[in-house]
Amino acid sequence: MTLHLLHPVMIASGCGGTGRELAPYVDLDGLAFVTRTLTRDPRRGGAAPRMAEAPSGLLNIIGLNNPGLAYFLHEELPWLIRAGVQVFVSVAGATLGEYADLARIAGRAPGVAGIEVNVSVPDPGGANIFEAREPFHAASAVAAVRRETPSDLPVLAKLRPDVSRVVEAARAVVEAGATAVVVGNAVPAAMPDGRPAGLTGPAIAPIALRCVTEVCSQLPEATVIGCGGVADAAGARALLAAGAVAVQVGTALLRDPTTATRLVADLQEDQ
């Protein structure tokens, strides 16, 4: 299966909100948008404070707060479709059965362009999410989603930026049926008070580039999407030059909500 994107720039899960927050600043028509990660039931997320600045980055302990899949499908998805957005639904579950349930429902919702399997939560225990640090477990979650997703719908697997095992994990999820591999997500870190957190932003860009380079060079058959610290055209071009077919933008949207559309325009000038 081929991943069809209108642009090589996607909005990463989380920082784009529901999409409505970006609409006053940019034309969303044609953009690929990955929803905040959805669970079967609503979640309130971690205790405040949930975010803190770090040198060259941002710490967060969001805890997958979300309204649940049913609310998203009823209240948020129709608006995104009317806006012309290519919607990829990010899902995470506490069990493999929950991953399967989410895929079965989201994958058949009209207008959904694909499913992104979040197997990269920095603190899965704290978030009460299926533990997928081991490549075998990540592949099990992807296989559960793939089995319940229509065969013509892409399944993306979002991996942890684990430099020592990212190639092993990428190989496992591709063999489990992932259409594309998203490398990577927040790096496990800690809030100033010691609580487990994820580090995003410019600080992790070199780590993402290292992971993308290794996956693309050792698994040339894999379709790879780079993610981590992308904020400008230079960062996007580095990941694309390493072999990624697209990049995802997240934390940079909090500073400049036009980042994704600006990158689309900048990259089009290269063609």
PDB file of C-alpha atoms in Angstrom:
ATOM      1  CA  MET A   1       0.000   0.000   0.000  1.00  0.00           C
ATOM      2  CA  THR A   2       1.265   3.458  -0.870  1.00  0.00           C
ATOM      3  CA  LEU A   3       0.896   6.428   1.434  1.00  0.00           C
ATOM      4  CA  HIS A   4      -0.727   9.279  -0.485  1.00  0.00           C
ATOM      5  CA  LEU A   5      -0.074  12.763   0.884  1.00  0.00           C
ATOM      6  CA  LEU A   6      -0.698  16.027  -0.927  1.00  0.00           C
ATOM      7  CA  HIS A   7       2.293  17.606   0.806  1.00  0.00           C
ATOM      8  CA  PRO A   8       5.383  16.187   2.543  1.00  0.00           C
ATOM      9  CA  VAL A   9       4.378  18.008   5.742  1.00  0.00           C
ATOM     10  CA  MET A  10       1.969  16.630   8.345  1.00  0.00           C
ATOM     11  CA  ILE A  11       0.708  18.102  11.589  1.00  0.00           C
ATOM     12  CA  ALA A  12       1.850  15.808  14.372  1.00  0.00           C
ATOM     13  CA  SER A  13      -0.453  14.449  17.011  1.00  0.00           C
ATOM     14  CA  GLY A  14      -1.097  16.754  19.935  1.00  0.00           C
ATOM     15  CA  CYS A  15       0.105  20.270  19.253  1.00  0.00           C
ATOM     16  CA  GLY A  16      -2.454  20.995  16.524  1.00  0.00           C
ATOM     17  CA  GLY A  17      -5.283  20.678  19.026  1.00  0.00           C
ATOM     18  CA  THR A  18      -8.512  19.749  17.300  1.00  0.00           C
ATOM     19  CA  GLY A  19      -7.611  21.745  14.200  1.00  0.00           C
ATOM     20  CA  ARG A  20      -9.983  24.561  15.083  1.00  0.00           C
ATOM     21  CA  GLU A  21      -7.174  26.302  16.962  1.00  0.00           C
ATOM     22  CA  LEU A  22      -5.067  26.510  13.786  1.00  0.00           C
ATOM     23  CA  ALA A  23      -7.874  27.546  11.449  1.00  0.00           C
ATOM     24  CA  PRO A  24      -7.698  31.298  12.245  1.00  0.00           C
ATOM     25  CA  TYR A  25      -4.057  31.334  11.120  1.00  0.00           C
ATOM     26  CA  VAL A  26      -3.812  28.946   8.171  1.00  0.00           C
ATOM     27  CA  ASP A  27      -5.851  27.326   5.432  1.00  0.00           C
ATOM     28  CA  LEU A  28      -6.095  23.700   6.513  1.00  0.00           C
ATOM     29  CA  ASP A  29      -7.441  22.492   3.172  1.00  0.00           C
ATOM     30  CA  GLY A  30      -5.205  19.685   1.909  1.00  0.00           C
ATOM     31  CA  LEU A  31      -3.062  19.405   5.025  1.00  0.00           C
ATOM     32  CA  ALA A  32      -2.501  16.015   6.633  1.00  0.00           C
ATOM     33  CA  PHE A  33      -3.542  16.256  10.278  1.00  0.00           C
ATOM     34  CA  VAL A  34      -2.849  13.627  12.918  1.00  0.00           C
ATOM     35  CA  THR A  35      -5.375  13.953  15.732  1.00  0.00           C
ATOM     36  CA  ARG A  36      -4.440  14.071  19.380  1.00  0.00           C
ATOM     37  CA  THR A  37      -4.113  10.492  20.564  1.00  0.00           C
ATOM     38  CA  LEU A  38      -7.543   9.072  21.292  1.00  0.00           C
ATOM     39  CA  THR A  39      -8.467   6.344  23.723  1.00  0.00           C
ATOM     40  CA  ARG A  40     -11.696   4.386  24.000  1.00  0.00           C
ATOM     41  CA  ASP A  41     -12.888   6.349  27.027  1.00  0.00           C
ATOM     42  CA  PRO A  42     -12.291  10.034  27.854  1.00  0.00           C
ATOM     43  CA  ARG A  43      -9.173  10.866  29.860  1.00  0.00           C
ATOM     44  CA  ARG A  44      -8.448  13.898  32.007  1.00  0.00           C
ATOM     45  CA  GLY A  45      -4.676  13.591  31.615  1.00  0.00           C
ATOM     46  CA  GLY A  46      -1.851  14.195  34.041  1.00  0.00           C
ATOM     47  CA  ALA A  47      -1.833  16.487  37.028  1.00  0.00           C
ATOM     48  CA  ALA A  48      -0.814  20.131  36.608  1.00  0.00           C
ATOM     49  CA  PRO A  49       1.617  21.558  35.848  1.00  0.00           C
ATOM     50  CA  ARG A  50       1.688  19.599  32.602  1.00  0.00           C
ATOM     51  CA  MET A  51       4.264  21.603  30.677  1.00  0.00           C
ATOM     52  CA  ALA A  52       7.589  23.247  31.428  1.00  0.00           C
ATOM     53  CA  GLU A  53      10.316  24.853  29.381  1.00  0.00           C
ATOM     54  CA  ALA A  54      13.642  23.075  29.057  1.00  0.00           C
ATOM     55  CA  PRO A  55      16.854  24.217  27.392  1.00  0.00           C
ATOM     56  CA  SER A  56      15.995  24.189  23.650  1.00  0.00           C
ATOM     57  CA  GLY A  57      12.879  22.155  24.263  1.00  0.00           C
ATOM     58  CA  LEU A  58       9.568  21.611  25.961  1.00  0.00           C
ATOM     59  CA  LEU A  59       8.694  19.133  28.691  1.00  0.00           C
ATOM     60  CA  ASN A  60       5.180  17.774  28.881  1.00  0.00           C
ATOM     61  CA  ILE A  61       3.219  15.348  30.965  1.00  0.00           C
ATOM     62  CA  ILE A  62      -0.072  15.561  29.096  1.00  0.00           C
ATOM     63  CA  GLY A  63      -1.117  12.030  29.964  1.00  0.00           C
ATOM     64  CA  LEU A  64      -3.152  11.586  26.771  1.00  0.00           C
ATOM     65  CA  ASN A  65      -6.007  13.803  27.872  1.00  0.00           C
ATOM     66  CA  ASN A  66      -8.715  13.429  25.248  1.00  0.00           C
ATOM     67  CA  PRO A  67     -12.509  13.262  24.962  1.00  0.00           C
ATOM     68  CA  GLY A  68     -12.614   9.643  23.822  1.00  0.00           C
ATOM     69  CA  LEU A  69     -13.092   8.244  20.323  1.00  0.00           C
ATOM     70  CA  ALA A  70     -16.893   8.502  20.230  1.00  0.00           C
ATOM     71  CA  TYR A  71     -16.870  12.219  21.033  1.00  0.00           C
ATOM     72  CA  PHE A  72     -14.154  12.837  18.437  1.00  0.00           C
ATOM     73  CA  LEU A  73     -16.076  11.046  15.708  1.00  0.00           C
ATOM     74  CA  HIS A  74     -19.272  12.919  16.501  1.00  0.00           C
ATOM     75  CA  GLU A  75     -17.961  16.413  17.276  1.00  0.00           C
ATOM     76  CA  GLU A  76     -14.492  16.916  15.789  1.00  0.00           C
ATOM     77  CA  LEU A  77     -14.153  14.700  12.721  1.00  0.00           C
ATOM     78  CA  PRO A  78     -17.016  16.305  10.755  1.00  0.00           C
ATOM     79  CA  TRP A  79     -15.478  19.754  11.187  1.00  0.00           C
ATOM     80  CA  LEU A  80     -12.043  18.549  10.042  1.00  0.00           C
ATOM     81  CA  ILE A  81     -13.514  16.895   6.951  1.00  0.00           C
ATOM     82  CA  ARG A  82     -15.483  20.013   6.039  1.00  0.00           C
ATOM     83  CA  ALA A  83     -12.221  21.977   6.318  1.00  0.00           C
ATOM     84  CA  GLY A  84     -10.647  19.719   3.691  1.00  0.00           C
ATOM     85  CA  VAL A  85      -8.202  18.110   6.112  1.00  0.00           C
ATOM     86  CA  GLN A  86      -6.666  14.697   5.451  1.00  0.00           C
ATOM     87  CA  VAL A  87      -7.401  13.125   8.848  1.00  0.00           C
ATOM     88  CA  PHE A  88      -5.200  10.488  10.434  1.00  0.00           C
ATOM     89  CA  VAL A  89      -6.603   9.237  13.735  1.00  0.00           C
ATOM     90  CA  SER A  90      -4.001   8.588  16.430  1.00  0.00           C
ATOM     91  CA  VAL A  91      -4.992   5.782  18.803  1.00  0.00           C
ATOM     92  CA  ALA A  92      -3.607   4.200  21.957  1.00  0.00           C
ATOM     93  CA  GLY A  93      -5.029   1.536  24.212  1.00  0.00           C
ATOM     94  CA  ALA A  94      -4.407  -0.083  27.544  1.00  0.00           C
ATOM     95  CA  THR A  95      -4.656  -3.513  25.931  1.00  0.00           C
ATOM     96  CA  LEU A  96      -4.298  -5.060  22.485  1.00  0.00           C
ATOM     97  CA  GLY A  97      -8.040  -5.562  22.470  1.00  0.00           C
ATOM     98  CA  GLU A  98      -8.536  -1.846  23.004  1.00  0.00           C
ATOM     99  CA  TYR A  99      -6.209  -1.051  20.090  1.00  0.00           C
ATOM    100  CA  ALA A 100      -8.299  -3.393  17.944  1.00  0.00           C
ATOM    101  CA  ASP A 101     -11.587  -1.834  19.067  1.00  0.00           C
ATOM    102  CA  LEU A 102     -10.335   1.665  18.291  1.00  0.00           C
ATOM    103  CA  ALA A 103      -9.133   0.629  14.843  1.00  0.00           C
ATOM    104  CA  ARG A 104     -12.378  -1.164  13.998  1.00  0.00           C
ATOM    105  CA  ILE A 105     -14.464   1.919  14.811  1.00  0.00           C
ATOM    106  CA  ALA A 106     -12.148   4.699  13.573  1.00  0.00           C
ATOM    107  CA  GLY A 107     -11.136   2.832  10.435  1.00  0.00           C
ATOM    108  CA  ARG A 108     -14.729   2.673   9.224  1.00  0.00           C
ATOM    109  CA  ALA A 109     -15.616   6.266   9.998  1.00  0.00           C
ATOM    110  CA  PRO A 110     -16.357   8.177   6.764  1.00  0.00           C
ATOM    111  CA  GLY A 111     -13.571  10.536   5.789  1.00  0.00           C
ATOM    112  CA  VAL A 112     -10.762   9.035   7.870  1.00  0.00           C
ATOM    113  CA  ALA A 113      -7.584   8.858   5.760  1.00  0.00           C
ATOM    114  CA  GLY A 114      -5.580   6.562   8.005  1.00  0.00           C
ATOM    115  CA  ILE A 115      -4.790   5.328  11.507  1.00  0.00           C
ATOM    116  CA  GLU A 116      -1.650   6.217  13.444  1.00  0.00           C
ATOM    117  CA  VAL A 117      -0.749   3.716  16.157  1.00  0.00           C
ATOM    118  CA  ASN A 118       0.856   5.476  19.089  1.00  0.00           C
ATOM    119  CA  VAL A 119       3.379   3.007  20.512  1.00  0.00           C
ATOM    120  CA  SER A 120       5.741   5.748  21.618  1.00  0.00           C
ATOM    121  CA  VAL A 121       4.278   7.158  24.829  1.00  0.00           C
ATOM    122  CA  PRO A 122       7.284   8.217  26.962  1.00  0.00           C
ATOM    123  CA  ASP A 123       5.693   6.949  30.194  1.00  0.00           C
ATOM    124  CA  PRO A 124       3.238   4.176  29.251  1.00  0.00           C
ATOM    125  CA  GLY A 125       2.835   3.028  32.843  1.00  0.00           C
ATOM    126  CA  GLY A 126       1.875   6.465  34.090  1.00  0.00           C
ATOM    127  CA  ALA A 127      -0.477   6.939  31.149  1.00  0.00           C
ATOM    128  CA  ASN A 128      -2.012   3.480  31.630  1.00  0.00           C
ATOM    129  CA  ILE A 129      -1.170   2.544  28.055  1.00  0.00           C
ATOM    130  CA  PHE A 130      -0.061  -0.820  26.690  1.00  0.00           C
ATOM    131  CA  GLU A 131       3.668  -1.195  27.299  1.00  0.00           C
ATOM    132  CA  ALA A 132       5.260  -1.179  23.837  1.00  0.00           C
ATOM    133  CA  ARG A 133       8.900  -0.425  24.511  1.00  0.00           C
ATOM    134  CA  GLU A 134       9.926  -3.835  23.235  1.00  0.00           C
ATOM    135  CA  PRO A 135       9.746  -4.085  19.427  1.00  0.00           C
ATOM    136  CA  PHE A 136       7.722  -7.290  19.715  1.00  0.00           C
ATOM    137  CA  HIS A 137       5.071  -5.508  21.764  1.00  0.00           C
ATOM    138  CA  ALA A 138       4.981  -2.536  19.391  1.00  0.00           C
ATOM    139  CA  ALA A 139       4.478  -4.959  16.521  1.00  0.00           C
ATOM    140  CA  SER A 140       1.659  -6.686  18.431  1.00  0.00           C
ATOM    141  CA  ALA A 141      -0.227  -3.394  18.761  1.00  0.00           C
ATOM    142  CA  VAL A 142       0.269  -2.606  15.069  1.00  0.00           C
ATOM    143  CA  ALA A 143      -0.878  -6.089  14.070  1.00  0.00           C
ATOM    144  CA  ALA A 144      -4.036  -5.701  16.188  1.00  0.00           C
ATOM    145  CA  VAL A 145      -4.818  -2.414  14.437  1.00  0.00           C
ATOM    146  CA  ARG A 146      -3.954  -3.730  10.982  1.00  0.00           C
ATOM    147  CA  ARG A 147      -6.307  -6.711  11.359  1.00  0.00           C
ATOM    148  CA  GLU A 148      -9.260  -4.447  12.170  1.00  0.00           C
ATOM    149  CA  THR A 149      -8.515  -1.664   9.676  1.00  0.00           C
ATOM    150  CA  PRO A 150      -9.837  -1.792   6.100  1.00  0.00           C
ATOM    151  CA  SER A 151      -7.088  -3.043   3.808  1.00  0.00           C
ATOM    152  CA  ASP A 152      -7.110   0.125   1.712  1.00  0.00           C
ATOM    153  CA  LEU A 153      -6.537   2.401   4.712  1.00  0.00           C
ATOM    154  CA  PRO A 154      -2.934   3.242   5.691  1.00  0.00           C
ATOM    155  CA  VAL A 155      -1.702   2.321   9.156  1.00  0.00           C
ATOM    156  CA  LEU A 156       1.156   4.436  10.515  1.00  0.00           C
ATOM    157  CA  ALA A 157       3.266   3.219  13.431  1.00  0.00           C
ATOM    158  CA  LYS A 158       4.716   5.991  15.598  1.00  0.00           C
ATOM    159  CA  LEU A 159       7.852   4.740  17.333  1.00  0.00           C
ATOM    160  CA  ARG A 160       9.940   5.896  20.246  1.00  0.00           C
ATOM    161  CA  PRO A 161      13.189   7.616  19.189  1.00  0.00           C
ATOM    162  CA  ASP A 162      15.205   4.768  20.665  1.00  0.00           C
ATOM    163  CA  VAL A 163      18.556   5.121  18.934  1.00  0.00           C
ATOM    164  CA  SER A 164      19.770   1.695  20.004  1.00  0.00           C
ATOM    165  CA  ARG A 165      16.698  -0.257  18.846  1.00  0.00           C
ATOM    166  CA  VAL A 166      14.783   1.925  16.412  1.00  0.00           C
ATOM    167  CA  VAL A 167      15.742  -0.161  13.374  1.00  0.00           C
ATOM    168  CA  GLU A 168      14.659  -3.354  15.130  1.00  0.00           C
ATOM    169  CA  ALA A 169      11.366  -1.752  16.101  1.00  0.00           C
ATOM    170  CA  ALA A 170      10.789  -0.369  12.608  1.00  0.00           C
ATOM    171  CA  ARG A 171      11.404  -3.762  11.037  1.00  0.00           C
ATOM    172  CA  ALA A 172       8.981  -5.398  13.480  1.00  0.00           C
ATOM    173  CA  VAL A 173       6.105  -2.990  12.849  1.00  0.00           C
ATOM    174  CA  VAL A 174       6.587  -3.080   9.061  1.00  0.00           C
ATOM    175  CA  GLU A 175       6.415  -6.871   9.170  1.00  0.00           C
ATOM    176  CA  ALA A 176       3.269  -6.508  11.311  1.00  0.00           C
ATOM    177  CA  GLY A 177       1.590  -4.538   8.542  1.00  0.00           C
ATOM    178  CA  ALA A 178       2.461  -0.874   9.067  1.00  0.00           C
ATOM    179  CA  THR A 179       2.179   1.141   5.861  1.00  0.00           C
ATOM    180  CA  ALA A 180       4.659   3.710   7.174  1.00  0.00           C
ATOM    181  CA  VAL A 181       6.844   4.256  10.210  1.00  0.00           C
ATOM    182  CA  VAL A 182       6.848   7.580  12.058  1.00  0.00           C
ATOM    183  CA  VAL A 183      10.220   8.193  13.702  1.00  0.00           C
ATOM    184  CA  GLY A 184       9.969   9.339  16.431  1.00  0.00           C
ATOM    185  CA  ASN A 185       8.140  11.029  19.299  1.00  0.00           C
ATOM    186  CA  ALA A 186       9.017  12.770  22.558  1.00  0.00           C
ATOM    187  CA  VAL A 187      12.182  11.581  24.267  1.00  0.00           C
ATOM    188  CA  PRO A 188      11.643  10.199  27.785  1.00  0.00           C
ATOM    189  CA  ALA A 189      12.684  12.858  30.289  1.00  0.00           C
ATOM    190  CA  ALA A 190      11.546  14.301  33.626  1.00  0.00           C
ATOM    191  CA  MET A 191       9.740  17.402  34.811  1.00  0.00           C
ATOM    192  CA  PRO A 192      11.645  19.689  37.212  1.00  0.00           C
ATOM    193  CA  ASP A 193       9.788  17.989  40.080  1.00  0.00           C
ATOM    194  CA  GLY A 194      10.973  14.556  38.910  1.00  0.00           C
ATOM    195  CA  ARG A 195       7.759  13.234  37.358  1.00  0.00           C
ATOM    196  CA  PRO A 196       8.247  11.246  34.103  1.00  0.00           C
ATOM    197  CA  ALA A 197       7.720  13.468  31.075  1.00  0.00           C
ATOM    198  CA  GLY A 198       8.453  13.750  27.363  1.00  0.00           C
ATOM    199  CA  LEU A 199      10.953  16.178  25.846  1.00  0.00           C
ATOM    200  CA  THR A 200      10.124  17.700  22.460  1.00  0.00           C
ATOM    201  CA  GLY A 201      11.280  20.627  20.364  1.00  0.00           C
ATOM    202  CA  PRO A 202      14.637  21.618  18.845  1.00  0.00           C
ATOM    203  CA  ALA A 203      16.594  19.677  21.486  1.00  0.00           C
ATOM    204  CA  ILE A 204      15.556  16.338  19.985  1.00  0.00           C
ATOM    205  CA  ALA A 205      16.019  17.203  16.287  1.00  0.00           C
ATOM    206  CA  PRO A 206      19.474  15.572  16.092  1.00  0.00           C
ATOM    207  CA  ILE A 207      18.116  12.415  17.718  1.00  0.00           C
ATOM    208  CA  ALA A 208      15.267  12.223  15.222  1.00  0.00           C
ATOM    209  CA  LEU A 209      17.679  12.726  12.341  1.00  0.00           C
ATOM    210  CA  ARG A 210      19.903   9.940  13.629  1.00  0.00           C
ATOM    211  CA  CYS A 211      16.934   7.562  13.937  1.00  0.00           C
ATOM    212  CA  VAL A 212      15.536   8.419  10.504  1.00  0.00           C
ATOM    213  CA  THR A 213      18.958   8.008   8.904  1.00  0.00           C
ATOM    214  CA  GLU A 214      19.460   4.578  10.442  1.00  0.00           C
ATOM    215  CA  VAL A 215      15.993   3.288   9.588  1.00  0.00           C
ATOM    216  CA  CYS A 216      16.139   4.555   6.001  1.00  0.00           C
ATOM    217  CA  SER A 217      19.611   3.175   5.390  1.00  0.00           C
ATOM    218  CA  GLN A 218      18.979  -0.250   6.926  1.00  0.00           C
ATOM    219  CA  LEU A 219      15.352  -0.672   5.827  1.00  0.00           C
ATOM    220  CA  PRO A 220      15.242   0.956   2.401  1.00  0.00           C
ATOM    221  CA  GLU A 221      11.920  -0.743   1.672  1.00  0.00           C
ATOM    222  CA  ALA A 222      10.211   1.039   4.570  1.00  0.00           C
ATOM    223  CA  THR A 223       8.195   4.221   4.145  1.00  0.00           C
ATOM    224  CA  VAL A 224       9.484   6.612   6.817  1.00  0.00           C
ATOM    225  CA  ILE A 225       8.039   9.843   8.170  1.00  0.00           C
ATOM    226  CA  GLY A 226      10.445  11.968  10.206  1.00  0.00           C
ATOM    227  CA  CYS A 227       9.241  13.599  13.408  1.00  0.00           C
ATOM    228  CA  GLY A 228      11.065  15.453  16.152  1.00  0.00           C
ATOM    229  CA  GLY A 229      12.120  19.076  16.466  1.00  0.00           C
ATOM    230  CA  VAL A 230      11.143  20.164  12.956  1.00  0.00           C
ATOM    231  CA  ALA A 231      10.655  23.948  12.983  1.00  0.00           C
ATOM    232  CA  ASP A 232      12.036  25.236   9.698  1.00  0.00           C
ATOM    233  CA  ALA A 233      12.774  24.235   6.126  1.00  0.00           C
ATOM    234  CA  ALA A 234      16.349  23.258   6.953  1.00  0.00           C
ATOM    235  CA  GLY A 235      15.169  20.754   9.552  1.00  0.00           C
ATOM    236  CA  ALA A 236      12.579  19.316   7.190  1.00  0.00           C
ATOM    237  CA  ARG A 237      15.051  19.071   4.325  1.00  0.00           C
ATOM    238  CA  ALA A 238      17.533  17.205   6.543  1.00  0.00           C
ATOM    239  CA  LEU A 239      14.985  14.494   7.343  1.00  0.00           C
ATOM    240  CA  LEU A 240      13.829  14.273   3.722  1.00  0.00           C
ATOM    241  CA  ALA A 241      17.431  14.037   2.544  1.00  0.00           C
ATOM    242  CA  ALA A 242      17.951  11.177   4.989  1.00  0.00           C
ATOM    243  CA  GLY A 243      15.195   9.265   3.224  1.00  0.00           C
ATOM    244  CA  ALA A 244      11.925  10.293   4.887  1.00  0.00           C
ATOM    245  CA  VAL A 245       8.973  10.783   2.537  1.00  0.00           C
ATOM    246  CA  ALA A 246       7.408  13.392   4.821  1.00  0.00           C
ATOM    247  CA  VAL A 247       7.883  15.172   8.124  1.00  0.00           C
ATOM    248  CA  GLN A 248       5.552  15.832  11.040  1.00  0.00           C
ATOM    249  CA  VAL A 249       5.487  19.186  12.841  1.00  0.00           C
ATOM    250  CA  GLY A 250       4.386  19.484  16.457  1.00  0.00           C
ATOM    251  CA  THR A 251       5.938  21.648  19.133  1.00  0.00           C
ATOM    252  CA  ALA A 252       6.846  24.422  16.668  1.00  0.00           C
ATOM    253  CA  LEU A 253       3.108  25.056  16.176  1.00  0.00           C
ATOM    254  CA  LEU A 254       2.863  26.320  19.740  1.00  0.00           C
ATOM    255  CA  ARG A 255       5.226  29.164  18.875  1.00  0.00           C
ATOM    256  CA  ASP A 256       4.137  29.710  15.278  1.00  0.00           C
ATOM    257  CA  PRO A 257       0.840  28.108  14.205  1.00  0.00           C
ATOM    258  CA  THR A 258       1.719  28.793  10.551  1.00  0.00           C
ATOM    259  CA  THR A 259       4.787  26.522  10.670  1.00  0.00           C
ATOM    260  CA  ALA A 260       3.284  23.650   8.672  1.00  0.00           C
ATOM    261  CA  THR A 261       1.931  25.770   5.823  1.00  0.00           C
ATOM    262  CA  ARG A 262       5.133  27.803   5.766  1.00  0.00           C
ATOM    263  CA  LEU A 263       7.142  24.602   5.369  1.00  0.00           C
ATOM    264  CA  VAL A 264       4.865  23.415   2.570  1.00  0.00           C
ATOM    265  CA  ALA A 265       5.543  26.648   0.688  1.00  0.00           C
ATOM    266  CA  ASP A 266       9.287  26.515   1.347  1.00  0.00           C
ATOM    267  CA  LEU A 267       9.588  22.909   0.176  1.00  0.00           C
ATOM    268  CA  GLN A 268       7.558  23.590  -2.957  1.00  0.00           C
ATOM    269  CA  GLU A 269      10.206  26.138  -3.935  1.00  0.00           C
ATOM    270  CA  ASP A 270      12.727  23.273  -4.010  1.00  0.00           C
ATOM    271  CA  GLN A 271      10.801  21.487  -6.764  1.00  0.00           C
TER     272      GLN A 271
END
